């Protein structure tokens, strides 16, 4: 059903996410792109197998969006850095869970 192809995309996103170390404009652009690619891939997976991916789609995306909003609303540099790290870790956790779910199906 194409789960291996989507899993490969997710593994690449995981590597990119792990590589982000510092908060700056470039890292923000990269993590935003990673989030968009992840949400698109998760939507594809949910459409292929709603039973396996619906909870991830509803819950994990919501958590990531909350972290993203917190990062955007932070005004102090120190708070932005903490929120960036939380955003990155939440996104990485969601990607890992999605990879695991796709492995369990295939």
Coordinates of N, CA and C in Angstrom, one line a residue:
X1 N 0.8 -1.2 0.0 CA 0.0 0.0 0.0 C 0.8 1.3 0.0
X2 N 2.1 1.1 -0.1 CA 3.0 2.3 -0.2 C 3.5 2.8 1.2
X3 N 3.4 2.0 2.2 CA 3.8 2.5 3.5 C 5.3 2.6 3.6
X4 N 6.0 1.8 2.8 CA 7.5 1.8 2.8 C 8.0 3.2 2.3
X5 N 7.3 3.6 1.2 CA 7.7 4.9 0.6 C 7.5 6.1 1.6
X6 N 6.3 6.1 2.3 CA 6.0 7.1 3.3 C 6.9 7.0 4.5
X7 N 7.2 5.8 4.9 CA 8.1 5.6 6.0 C 9.5 6.2 5.7
X8 N 10.0 6.0 4.5 CA 11.3 6.5 4.1 C 11.3 8.0 4.2
X9 N 10.2 8.7 3.7 CA 10.1 10.1 3.8 C 10.2 10.6 5.3
X10 N 9.5 9.8 6.2 CA 9.5 10.1 7.6 C 10.8 10.0 8.2
X11 N 11.6 9.0 7.8 CA 12.9 8.7 8.3 C 13.8 9.9 7.9
X12 N 13.7 10.4 6.7 CA 14.5 11.6 6.3 C 14.1 12.8 7.1
X13 N 12.8 13.0 7.3 CA 12.4 14.1 8.2 C 12.9 14.0 9.6
X14 N 13.0 12.8 10.1 CA 13.5 12.6 11.4 C 15.0 13.0 11.5
X15 N 15.7 12.6 10.5 CA 17.1 13.0 10.4 C 17.3 14.5 10.4
X16 N 16.5 15.1 9.5 CA 16.6 16.6 9.4 C 16.3 17.3 10.8
X17 N 15.2 16.7 11.4 CA 14.8 17.3 12.7 C 15.9 17.1 13.8
X18 N 16.5 16.0 13.8 CA 17.5 15.7 14.8 C 18.7 16.7 14.5
X19 N 19.0 17.0 13.3 CA 20.1 17.9 13.0 C 19.9 19.4 13.4
X20 N 18.7 19.7 13.8 CA 18.5 21.1 14.2 C 19.0 21.3 15.6
X21 N 19.9 22.2 15.8 CA 20.5 22.4 17.1 C 20.3 23.8 17.7
X22 N 20.2 24.8 16.9 CA 20.1 26.2 17.3 C 18.9 26.8 16.8
X23 N 18.3 27.7 17.6 CA 17.2 28.5 17.1 C 17.7 29.8 16.4
X24 N 17.3 29.9 15.1 CA 17.6 31.1 14.3 C 16.5 31.0 13.2
X25 N 16.6 32.0 12.3 CA 15.6 32.1 11.2 C 15.7 30.9 10.3
X26 N 16.9 30.5 10.0 CA 17.1 29.3 9.1 C 16.5 28.1 9.7
X27 N 16.8 27.8 11.0 CA 16.2 26.6 11.7 C 14.7 26.7 11.8
X28 N 14.2 27.9 12.0 CA 12.7 28.1 12.0 C 12.1 27.7 10.7
X29 N 12.8 28.2 9.6 CA 12.3 27.8 8.2 C 12.3 26.3 8.0
X30 N 13.4 25.7 8.4 CA 13.6 24.3 8.2 C 12.5 23.5 9.0
X31 N 12.3 23.8 10.3 CA 11.4 23.1 11.1 C 10.0 23.3 10.6
X32 N 9.7 24.5 10.1 CA 8.3 24.7 9.5 C 8.1 23.8 8.3
X33 N 9.1 23.7 7.5 CA 9.0 22.9 6.3 C 8.9 21.4 6.7
X34 N 9.6 21.0 7.7 CA 9.5 19.6 8.2 C 8.1 19.3 8.7
X35 N 7.6 20.3 9.4 CA 6.2 20.1 9.9 C 5.2 20.0 8.8
X36 N 5.3 20.8 7.8 CA 4.4 20.8 6.7 C 4.5 19.4 5.9
X37 N 5.7 18.9 5.7 CA 5.9 17.7 5.1 C 5.4 16.5 5.9
X38 N 5.6 16.6 7.2 CA 5.1 15.6 8.1 C 3.6 15.5 8.1
X39 N 3.0 16.7 8.2 CA 1.5 16.7 8.2 C 0.9 16.2 6.9
X40 N 1.6 16.5 5.8 CA 1.1 16.0 4.5 C 1.3 14.5 4.4
X41 N 2.4 14.0 4.9 CA 2.6 12.5 4.8 C 1.7 11.8 5.8
X42 N 1.4 12.4 6.9 CA 0.5 11.7 7.9 C -0.9 11.7 7.3
X43 N -1.3 12.8 6.6 CA -2.6 12.8 6.0 C -2.7 11.7 4.9
X44 N -1.7 11.5 4.2 CA -1.7 10.4 3.2 C -1.8 9.1 3.9
X45 N -1.1 8.8 4.9 CA -1.2 7.6 5.7 C -2.5 7.4 6.3
X46 N -3.1 8.4 6.8 CA -4.4 8.4 7.4 C -5.5 8.0 6.3
X47 N -5.3 8.5 5.2 CA -6.3 8.2 4.1 C -6.1 6.8 3.6
X48 N -4.9 6.2 3.7 CA -4.7 4.8 3.3 C -5.2 3.9 4.4
X49 N -5.0 4.2 5.7 CA -5.4 3.3 6.8 C -5.8 4.2 8.0
X50 N -7.0 4.6 7.9 CA -7.5 5.5 9.0 C -7.5 4.9 10.4
X51 N -7.7 3.6 10.4 CA -7.7 2.9 11.7 C -6.3 3.1 12.4
X52 N -5.3 2.9 11.7 CA -3.9 2.9 12.3 C -3.4 4.3 12.5
X53 N -3.8 5.3 11.7 CA -3.2 6.6 11.8 C -4.1 7.8 12.2
X54 N -5.4 7.5 12.5 CA -6.3 8.6 12.8 C -5.9 9.2 14.2
X55 N -5.6 8.4 15.2 CA -5.2 9.0 16.5 C -4.0 9.8 16.4
X56 N -3.0 9.4 15.6 CA -1.8 10.2 15.4 C -2.1 11.5 14.7
X57 N -3.0 11.4 13.7 CA -3.4 12.6 13.0 C -4.1 13.6 13.9
X58 N -5.0 13.1 14.7 CA -5.7 14.0 15.6 C -4.9 14.5 16.8
X59 N -4.2 13.6 17.5 CA -3.5 14.0 18.7 C -2.1 14.6 18.5
X60 N -1.3 13.9 17.7 CA 0.1 14.4 17.5 C 0.1 15.7 16.8
X61 N -0.7 15.8 15.8 CA -0.7 17.1 15.0 C -1.1 18.2 15.9
X62 N -2.1 18.0 16.8 CA -2.6 19.0 17.7 C -1.5 19.4 18.7
X63 N -0.7 18.5 19.2 CA 0.4 18.8 20.1 C 1.5 19.6 19.4
X64 N 1.8 19.3 18.2 CA 2.8 20.0 17.4 C 2.3 21.4 17.2
X65 N 1.0 21.6 16.8 CA 0.5 22.9 16.5 C 0.5 23.8 17.8
X66 N 0.3 23.2 18.9 CA 0.3 24.0 20.2 C 1.8 24.4 20.4
X67 N 2.7 23.6 20.2 CA 4.1 24.0 20.4 C 4.5 25.1 19.4
X68 N 4.0 24.9 18.2 CA 4.3 25.9 17.1 C 3.8 27.3 17.5
X69 N 2.5 27.3 18.1 CA 1.9 28.5 18.5 C 2.7 29.2 19.7
X70 N 3.1 28.3 20.6 CA 3.9 28.8 21.7 C 5.2 29.5 21.3
X71 N 5.8 28.9 20.3 CA 7.0 29.4 19.7 C 6.8 30.8 19.1
X72 N 5.7 30.9 18.3 CA 5.4 32.1 17.6 C 5.0 33.2 18.6
X73 N 4.4 32.9 19.7 CA 3.9 33.9 20.6 C 5.0 34.4 21.6
X74 N 6.1 33.6 21.7 CA 7.1 34.0 22.7 C 7.9 35.2 22.2
X75 N 8.1 36.1 23.1 CA 8.8 37.4 22.8 C 10.2 37.4 23.2
X76 N 10.6 36.8 24.3 CA 12.0 36.8 24.8 C 12.8 35.7 24.1
X77 N 14.0 36.0 23.8 CA 14.9 35.0 23.1 C 15.0 33.7 23.9
X78 N 15.2 33.8 25.2 CA 15.3 32.6 26.0 C 14.1 31.8 25.9
X79 N 12.9 32.4 26.0 CA 11.7 31.6 25.9 C 11.5 31.0 24.6
X80 N 11.9 31.7 23.5 CA 11.8 31.2 22.2 C 12.7 30.0 22.0
X81 N 13.9 30.0 22.6 CA 14.8 28.9 22.5 C 14.2 27.7 23.2
X82 N 13.6 27.8 24.4 CA 13.0 26.7 25.1 C 11.8 26.2 24.3
X83 N 11.0 27.1 23.7 CA 9.8 26.6 23.0 C 10.3 26.0 21.6
X84 N 11.4 26.4 21.1 CA 11.9 25.8 19.8 C 12.3 24.4 20.1
X85 N 13.0 24.2 21.2 CA 13.4 22.8 21.6 C 12.2 21.9 21.9
X86 N 11.2 22.5 22.5 CA 10.0 21.7 22.8 C 9.3 21.3 21.5
X87 N 9.2 22.3 20.6 CA 8.6 22.1 19.3 C 9.3 21.0 18.5
X88 N 10.7 21.1 18.5 CA 11.5 20.1 17.8 C 11.3 18.7 18.4
X89 N 11.3 18.6 19.7 CA 11.2 17.3 20.4 C 9.8 16.7 20.2
X90 N 8.8 17.5 20.2 CA 7.4 17.1 20.0 C 7.3 16.6 18.6
X91 N 7.8 17.3 17.6 CA 7.8 16.9 16.2 C 8.5 15.6 16.0
X92 N 9.7 15.5 16.6 CA 10.5 14.3 16.4 C 9.8 13.1 17.0
X93 N 9.2 13.3 18.2 CA 8.4 12.2 18.8 C 7.3 11.7 18.0
X94 N 6.5 12.7 17.4 CA 5.4 12.4 16.5 C 5.9 11.6 15.3
X95 N 7.0 12.0 14.7 CA 7.5 11.4 13.5 C 7.9 9.9 13.9
X96 N 8.6 9.8 15.0 CA 9.0 8.4 15.5 C 7.8 7.5 15.7
X97 N 6.7 8.0 16.3 CA 5.5 7.3 16.5 C 4.9 6.9 15.2
X98 N 4.9 7.8 14.2 CA 4.3 7.5 12.9 C 5.1 6.4 12.2
X99 N 6.4 6.5 12.3 CA 7.3 5.5 11.7 C 7.0 4.1 12.3
X100 N 6.9 4.1 13.6 CA 6.6 2.8 14.3 C 5.2 2.3 13.8
X101 N 4.2 3.2 13.7 CA 2.9 2.7 13.3 C 2.9 2.1 11.9
X102 N 3.7 2.8 11.0 CA 3.8 2.3 9.6 C 4.6 1.0 9.6
X103 N 5.5 0.8 10.5 CA 6.3 -0.5 10.5 C 5.4 -1.6 11.0
X104 N 4.5 -1.3 11.9 CA 3.6 -2.3 12.5 C 2.6 -2.8 11.4
X105 N 2.3 -2.0 10.5 CA 1.3 -2.4 9.4 C 2.0 -3.2 8.3
X106 N 3.1 -2.8 7.9 CA 3.8 -3.4 6.8 C 4.3 -4.8 7.1

